[in-house]
Structure formats: structure tokens, C-alpha cells
C-alpha positions as semicolon CSV with decimal commas, in nm:
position;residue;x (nm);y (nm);z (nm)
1;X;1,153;-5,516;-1,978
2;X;1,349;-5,477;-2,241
3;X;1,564;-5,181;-2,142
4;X;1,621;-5,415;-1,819
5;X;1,747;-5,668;-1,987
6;X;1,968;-5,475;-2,217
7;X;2,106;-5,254;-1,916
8;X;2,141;-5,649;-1,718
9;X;1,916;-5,487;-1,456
10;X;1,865;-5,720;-1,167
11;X;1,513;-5,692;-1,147
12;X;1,481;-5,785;-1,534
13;X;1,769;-6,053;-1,572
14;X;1,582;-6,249;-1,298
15;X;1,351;-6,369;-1,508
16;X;1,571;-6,587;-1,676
17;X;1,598;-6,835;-1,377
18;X;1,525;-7,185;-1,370
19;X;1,253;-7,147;-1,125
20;X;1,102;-6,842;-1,225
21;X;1,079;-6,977;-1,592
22;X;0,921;-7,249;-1,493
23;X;0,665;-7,148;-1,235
24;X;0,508;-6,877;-1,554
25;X;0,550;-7,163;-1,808
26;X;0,308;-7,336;-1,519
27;X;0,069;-7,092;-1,430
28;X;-0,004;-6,983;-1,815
29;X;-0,069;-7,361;-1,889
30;X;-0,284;-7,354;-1,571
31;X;-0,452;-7,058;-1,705
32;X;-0,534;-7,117;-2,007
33;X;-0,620;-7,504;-1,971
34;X;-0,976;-7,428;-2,053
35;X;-0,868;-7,218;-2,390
36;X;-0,604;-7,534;-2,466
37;X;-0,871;-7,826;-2,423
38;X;-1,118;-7,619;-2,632
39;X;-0,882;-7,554;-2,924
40;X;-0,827;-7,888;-2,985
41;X;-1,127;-8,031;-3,028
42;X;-1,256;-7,738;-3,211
43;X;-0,977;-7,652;-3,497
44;X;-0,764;-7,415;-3,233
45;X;-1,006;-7,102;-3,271
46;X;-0,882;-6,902;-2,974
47;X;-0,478;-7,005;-3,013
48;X;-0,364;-7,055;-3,341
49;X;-0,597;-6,855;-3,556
50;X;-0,622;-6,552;-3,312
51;X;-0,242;-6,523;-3,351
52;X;-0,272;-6,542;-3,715
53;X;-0,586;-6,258;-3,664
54;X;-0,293;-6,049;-3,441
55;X;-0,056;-6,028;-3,746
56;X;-0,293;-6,001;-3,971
57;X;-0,481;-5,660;-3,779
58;X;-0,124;-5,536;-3,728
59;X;-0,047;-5,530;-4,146
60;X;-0,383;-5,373;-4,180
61;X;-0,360;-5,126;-3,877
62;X;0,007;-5,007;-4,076
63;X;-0,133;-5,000;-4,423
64;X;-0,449;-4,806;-4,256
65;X;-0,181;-4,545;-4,068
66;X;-0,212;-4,273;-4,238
67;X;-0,581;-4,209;-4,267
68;X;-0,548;-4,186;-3,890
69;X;-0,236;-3,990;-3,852
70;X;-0,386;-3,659;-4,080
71;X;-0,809;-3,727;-3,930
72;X;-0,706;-3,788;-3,573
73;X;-1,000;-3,592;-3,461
74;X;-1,266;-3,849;-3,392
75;X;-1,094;-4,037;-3,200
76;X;-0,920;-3,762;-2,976
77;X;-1,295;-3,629;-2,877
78;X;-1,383;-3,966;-2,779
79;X;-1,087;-4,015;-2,500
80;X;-1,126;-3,642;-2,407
81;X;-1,487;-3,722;-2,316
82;X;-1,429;-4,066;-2,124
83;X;-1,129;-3,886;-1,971
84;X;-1,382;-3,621;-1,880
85;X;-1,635;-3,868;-1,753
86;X;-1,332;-3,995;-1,564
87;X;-1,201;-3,707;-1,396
88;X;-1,488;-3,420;-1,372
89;X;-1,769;-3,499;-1,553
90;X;-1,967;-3,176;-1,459
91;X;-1,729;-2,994;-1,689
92;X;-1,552;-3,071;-1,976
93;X;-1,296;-2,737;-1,987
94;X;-1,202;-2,859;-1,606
95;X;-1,146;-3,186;-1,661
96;X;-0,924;-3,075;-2,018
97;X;-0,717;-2,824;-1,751
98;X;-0,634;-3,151;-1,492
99;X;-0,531;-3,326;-1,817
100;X;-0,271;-3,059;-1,958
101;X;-0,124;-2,965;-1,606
102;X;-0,128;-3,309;-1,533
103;X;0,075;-3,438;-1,828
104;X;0,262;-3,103;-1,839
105;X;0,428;-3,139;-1,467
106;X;0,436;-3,565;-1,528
107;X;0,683;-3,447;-1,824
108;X;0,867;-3,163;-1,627
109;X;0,931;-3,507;-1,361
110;X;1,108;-3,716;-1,636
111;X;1,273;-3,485;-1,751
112;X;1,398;-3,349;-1,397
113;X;1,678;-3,525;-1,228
114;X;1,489;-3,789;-0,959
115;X;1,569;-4,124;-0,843
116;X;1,185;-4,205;-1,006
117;X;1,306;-4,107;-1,316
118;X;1,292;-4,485;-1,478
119;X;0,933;-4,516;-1,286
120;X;0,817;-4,251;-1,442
121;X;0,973;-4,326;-1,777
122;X;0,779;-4,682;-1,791
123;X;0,473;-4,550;-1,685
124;X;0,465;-4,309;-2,018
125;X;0,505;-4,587;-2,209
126;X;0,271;-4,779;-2,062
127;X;0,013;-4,477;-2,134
128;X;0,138;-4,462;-2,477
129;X;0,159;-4,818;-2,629
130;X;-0,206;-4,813;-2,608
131;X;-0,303;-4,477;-2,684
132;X;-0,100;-4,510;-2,997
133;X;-0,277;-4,860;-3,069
134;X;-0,623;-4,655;-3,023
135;X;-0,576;-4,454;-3,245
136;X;-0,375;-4,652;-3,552
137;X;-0,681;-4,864;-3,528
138;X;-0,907;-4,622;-3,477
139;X;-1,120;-4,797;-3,267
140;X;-1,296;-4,567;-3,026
141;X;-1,498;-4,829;-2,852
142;X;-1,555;-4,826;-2,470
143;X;-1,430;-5,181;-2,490
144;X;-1,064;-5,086;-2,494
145;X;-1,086;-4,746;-2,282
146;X;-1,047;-4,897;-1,930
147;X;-0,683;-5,040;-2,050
148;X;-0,570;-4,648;-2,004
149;X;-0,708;-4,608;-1,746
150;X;-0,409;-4,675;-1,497
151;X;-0,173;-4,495;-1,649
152;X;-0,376;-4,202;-1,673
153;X;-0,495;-4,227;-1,258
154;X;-0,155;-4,265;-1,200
155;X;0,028;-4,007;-1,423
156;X;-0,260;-3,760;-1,255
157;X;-0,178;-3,879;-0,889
158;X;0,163;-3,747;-0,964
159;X;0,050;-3,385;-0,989
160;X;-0,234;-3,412;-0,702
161;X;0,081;-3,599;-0,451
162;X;0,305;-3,278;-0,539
163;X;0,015;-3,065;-0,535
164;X;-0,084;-3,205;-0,135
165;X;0,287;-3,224;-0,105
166;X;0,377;-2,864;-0,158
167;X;0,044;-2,667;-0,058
168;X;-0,041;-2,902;0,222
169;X;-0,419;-2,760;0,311
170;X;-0,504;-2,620;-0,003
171;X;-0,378;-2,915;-0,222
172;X;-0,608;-3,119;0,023
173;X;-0,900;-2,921;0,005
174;X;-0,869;-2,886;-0,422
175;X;-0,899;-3,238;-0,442
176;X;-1,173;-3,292;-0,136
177;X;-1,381;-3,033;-0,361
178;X;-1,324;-3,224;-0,718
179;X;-1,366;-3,541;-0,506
180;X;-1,738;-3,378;-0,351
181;X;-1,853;-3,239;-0,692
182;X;-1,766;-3,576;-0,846
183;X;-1,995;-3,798;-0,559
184;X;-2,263;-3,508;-0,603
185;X;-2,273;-3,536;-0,995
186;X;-2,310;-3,981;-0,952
187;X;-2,578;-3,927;-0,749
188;X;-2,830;-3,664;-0,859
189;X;-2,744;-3,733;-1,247
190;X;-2,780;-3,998;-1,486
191;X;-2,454;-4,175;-1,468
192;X;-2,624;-4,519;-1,289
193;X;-2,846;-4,629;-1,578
194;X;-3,035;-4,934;-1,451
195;X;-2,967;-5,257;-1,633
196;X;-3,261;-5,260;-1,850
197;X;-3,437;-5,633;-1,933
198;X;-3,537;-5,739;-2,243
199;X;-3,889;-5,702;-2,134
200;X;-3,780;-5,369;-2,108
201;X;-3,688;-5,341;-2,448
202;X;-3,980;-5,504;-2,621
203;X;-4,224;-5,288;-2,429
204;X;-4,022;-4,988;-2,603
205;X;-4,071;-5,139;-2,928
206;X;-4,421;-5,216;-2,925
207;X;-4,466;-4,857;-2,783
208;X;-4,259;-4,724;-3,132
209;X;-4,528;-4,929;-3,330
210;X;-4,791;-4,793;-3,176
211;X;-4,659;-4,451;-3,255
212;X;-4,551;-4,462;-3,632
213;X;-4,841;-4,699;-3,684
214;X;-4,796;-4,755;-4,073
215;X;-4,585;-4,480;-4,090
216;X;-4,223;-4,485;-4,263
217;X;-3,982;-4,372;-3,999
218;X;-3,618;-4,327;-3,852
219;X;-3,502;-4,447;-3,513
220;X;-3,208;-4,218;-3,398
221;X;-3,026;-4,234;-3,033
222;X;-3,031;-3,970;-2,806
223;X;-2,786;-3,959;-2,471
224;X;-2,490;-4,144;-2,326
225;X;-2,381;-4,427;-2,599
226;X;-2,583;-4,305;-2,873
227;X;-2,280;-4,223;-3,052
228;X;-2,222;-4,599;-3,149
229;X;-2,425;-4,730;-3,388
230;X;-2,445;-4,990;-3,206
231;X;-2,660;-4,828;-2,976
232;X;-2,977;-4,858;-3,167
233;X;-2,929;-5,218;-3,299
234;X;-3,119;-5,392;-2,967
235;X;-3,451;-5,170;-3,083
236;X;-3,413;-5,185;-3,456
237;X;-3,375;-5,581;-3,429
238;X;-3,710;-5,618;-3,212
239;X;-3,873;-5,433;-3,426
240;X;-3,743;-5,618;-3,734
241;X;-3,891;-5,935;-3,559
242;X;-4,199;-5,758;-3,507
243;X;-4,268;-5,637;-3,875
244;X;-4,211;-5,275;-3,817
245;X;-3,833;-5,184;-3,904
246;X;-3,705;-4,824;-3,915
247;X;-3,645;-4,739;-4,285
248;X;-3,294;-4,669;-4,406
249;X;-3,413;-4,348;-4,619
250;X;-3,414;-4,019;-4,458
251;X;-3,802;-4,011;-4,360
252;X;-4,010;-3,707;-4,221
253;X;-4,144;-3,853;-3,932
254;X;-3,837;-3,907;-3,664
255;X;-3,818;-4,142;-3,344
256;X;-3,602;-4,046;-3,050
257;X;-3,516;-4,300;-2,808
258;X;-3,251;-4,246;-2,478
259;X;-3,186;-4,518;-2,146
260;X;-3,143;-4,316;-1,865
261;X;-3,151;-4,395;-1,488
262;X;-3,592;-4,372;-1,548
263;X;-3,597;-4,626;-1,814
264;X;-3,637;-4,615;-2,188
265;X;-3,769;-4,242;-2,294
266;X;-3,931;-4,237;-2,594
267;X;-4,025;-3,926;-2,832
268;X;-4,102;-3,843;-3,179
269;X;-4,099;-3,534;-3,400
């Protein structure tokens, strides 16, 4: 937008109309009505104070830079493995190869002479604003993931349109087989876990009681989103309630618990 602007593009300067101005200033009113009328009887929560919050988490995401720049390892094995999970979950050196040819002939593009040069140009920045965010806050949550997620489909449909485009039948049938192996993986694995109910959940905890008894005991998380610690917190509040809670010291006697597509599984060692 701002290189638009600056280089009076007509697409960008258009903005600035009368009409245009005032059918956004419009629809965000529209919009966020709801938000608006809340805020004011309620001290302006979700307007005033989240904007101070935005300032305030940019200051802290600078001071915290560097801690992320020189330790950026966490976080870069977290979007490999949703970017795996993405493209071709069944293996993980695949899905880095798509990734690096991918980004390497997206690159040769911009940098070749094309009339989608300024396309492409955008759409790196779009991927990069928030991969940069990601990791200057370090926040490797699911919760912001899916915002790459465009950029990346896109910057890889680039390659695969090129790749159809200049092999014809074998382009075609490279991505039919990625496309087959993908479907096949979604439905014999465990990628649809069932929503679970908090019935669900309790009947797992009562089952933990029953098998550390009076016993002083850890409850770790096995399987996909057991690497948040988050992952645990549904179990280790039930059982709270219950009078049993998982100790915080490093015990002897271990319980194992993983959601999958069969329900809660349960183990201990």
C-alpha cells in the first residue's frame, strides 16, 4: 500500500476518494458496532486498552529481540512441523524439499524480469511480516499459524503452476501423487481426533485415580499437542477438583495420557 501510494499507483491513490473513504469509514463502524456499544459501558476493554496492550507488546517484543534472534530454534521446528502437517505429513524430509525448492524458484521469479514481479514482491512480504512477528514474539502457538498459511499455499502454487506448466504430464501426476498420499494419510491416521466431551474427560480422570490410588505421580502428554503445556491443564484441573493432583516433583511412578481419533489412551510406567 504504501509503495502504491508513494509510486501514485492508481490502484493505491484510489483510496483516497470521497466515496471510497467513506463507504470503509461505514462498514468498520458497522462492524464493529457490537465491540463500540460494549466498550462503553464497560471502561473500553476491547478499543482503547487493547491499543494501549498493541504498543505496549511491541516495546516488549523489541526489548525481547535478541533472545530470539541468537535461540531461533524452537520456534523454527514448530513452523517446519505445521508446514509439514500442511504439505506432506507422511514425511517430514519431503515436505522440508517442497519448502526449499519452493521458496528457492519463488525467489529466482522476483528476481527474474516478469510483468508479476510487484505480485510476487507483495506476496513475500505478506509471508514475512508475520513470520518475523512469530518469531520476535516467540509465540509458537497454533493460534497464529493459519495467518501464514496463504502466503505459503500460494508462494508453493507458484512452483507446482511452473512445474504443470513446463512438464505438462509429469508435473500433473507429481502433484496427483502428493495430493493421493496426502487423502490416504487423513484417512487411515490420526489426524481427525474426535471432539472429546467433558464427560470424556472426567471419565479419564477418575480412571488416573483409580490407577495411582494414593500414589504421588506425574501426568505427562503424549501425541499431537502435547508439546504445549497447555495440553495437560484440562486433566490436571479435574483432577485438582477431585482431590488427586499430579505432583510438581519429579515422582517414580509416571502417567501417560494421548487424544487420538479412539478417545483418551491412558498408560502408566
Amino acid at each position: 500500500l504504501f509503495y502504491g501510494i508513494i509510486r501514485r499507483k492508481s490502484w493505491a491513490v484510489k483510496i483516497f476518494e470521497r466515496k471510497v473513504l467513506l463507504i470503509s469509514i461505514l462498514g468498520f463502524i458497522l462492524s464493529m458496532a457490537p465491540v463500540i456499544i460494549y466498550d462503553f459501558k464497560n471502561g473500553f476493554p476491547q478499543t482503547l486498552v487493547f491499543g494501549g496492550w498493541i504498543f505496549y507488546k511491541i516495546f516488549k517484543s523489541i526489548a525481547g529481540f535478541s533472545s530470539s534472534l541468537f535461540n531461533p530454534s524452537p520456534i523454527t521446528s514448530f513452523l517446519v512441523s505445521k508446514y509439514e502437517s500442511l504439505t506432506f505429513p507422511l514425511d517430514k524430509n519431503v515436505a522440508i524439499l517442497i519448502l526449499c525448492i519452493s521458496f528457492i524458484y519463488f525467489l529466482y521469479k522476483i528476481y527474474s524480469r516478469n510483468k508479476e514481479k510487484i505480485s510476487y514482491i507483495v506476496l513475500l512480504l505478506v509471508f514475512l511480516f508475520p513470520l518475523f512477528s512469530i518469531y520476535l514474539n516467540k509465540t509458537a502457538s497454533d493460534a497464529y499459524i493459519p495467518v501464514l498459511f496463504p502466503s505459503v499455499i500460494a508462494i508453493s502454487s507458484v512452483f507446482f503452476a511452473s512445474l504443470i506448466k513446463h512438464l505438462n504430464i509429469l508435473g500433473k501426476i507429481t502433484l496427483f501423487v502428493i495430493i493421493f498420499l496426502n487423502l490416504n494419510f487423513l484417512l487411515r491416521g490420526d489426524f481427525f481426533v474426535k471432539e472429546l466431551a467433558f464427560k470424556d474427560r472426567e471419565n479419564a480422570a477418575d480412571r488416573i485415580i483409580t490407577l495411582t490410588k494414593d500414589k504421588g505421580y506425574n501426568l505427562i502428554g503424549e501425541g499431537e499437542g502435547s508439546q504445549f503445556e497447555s495440553f495437560t491443564m484440562n486433566y490436571e484441573y479435574l483432577l485438582w477438583r477431585k482431590g488427586h493432583s499430579p505432583s510438581k516433583n519429579n515422582e517414580k511412578f509416571k502417567i501417560y495420557i494421548s487424544e487420538t481419533s479412539k478417545g483418551i489412551i491412558i498408560k502408566s510406567k
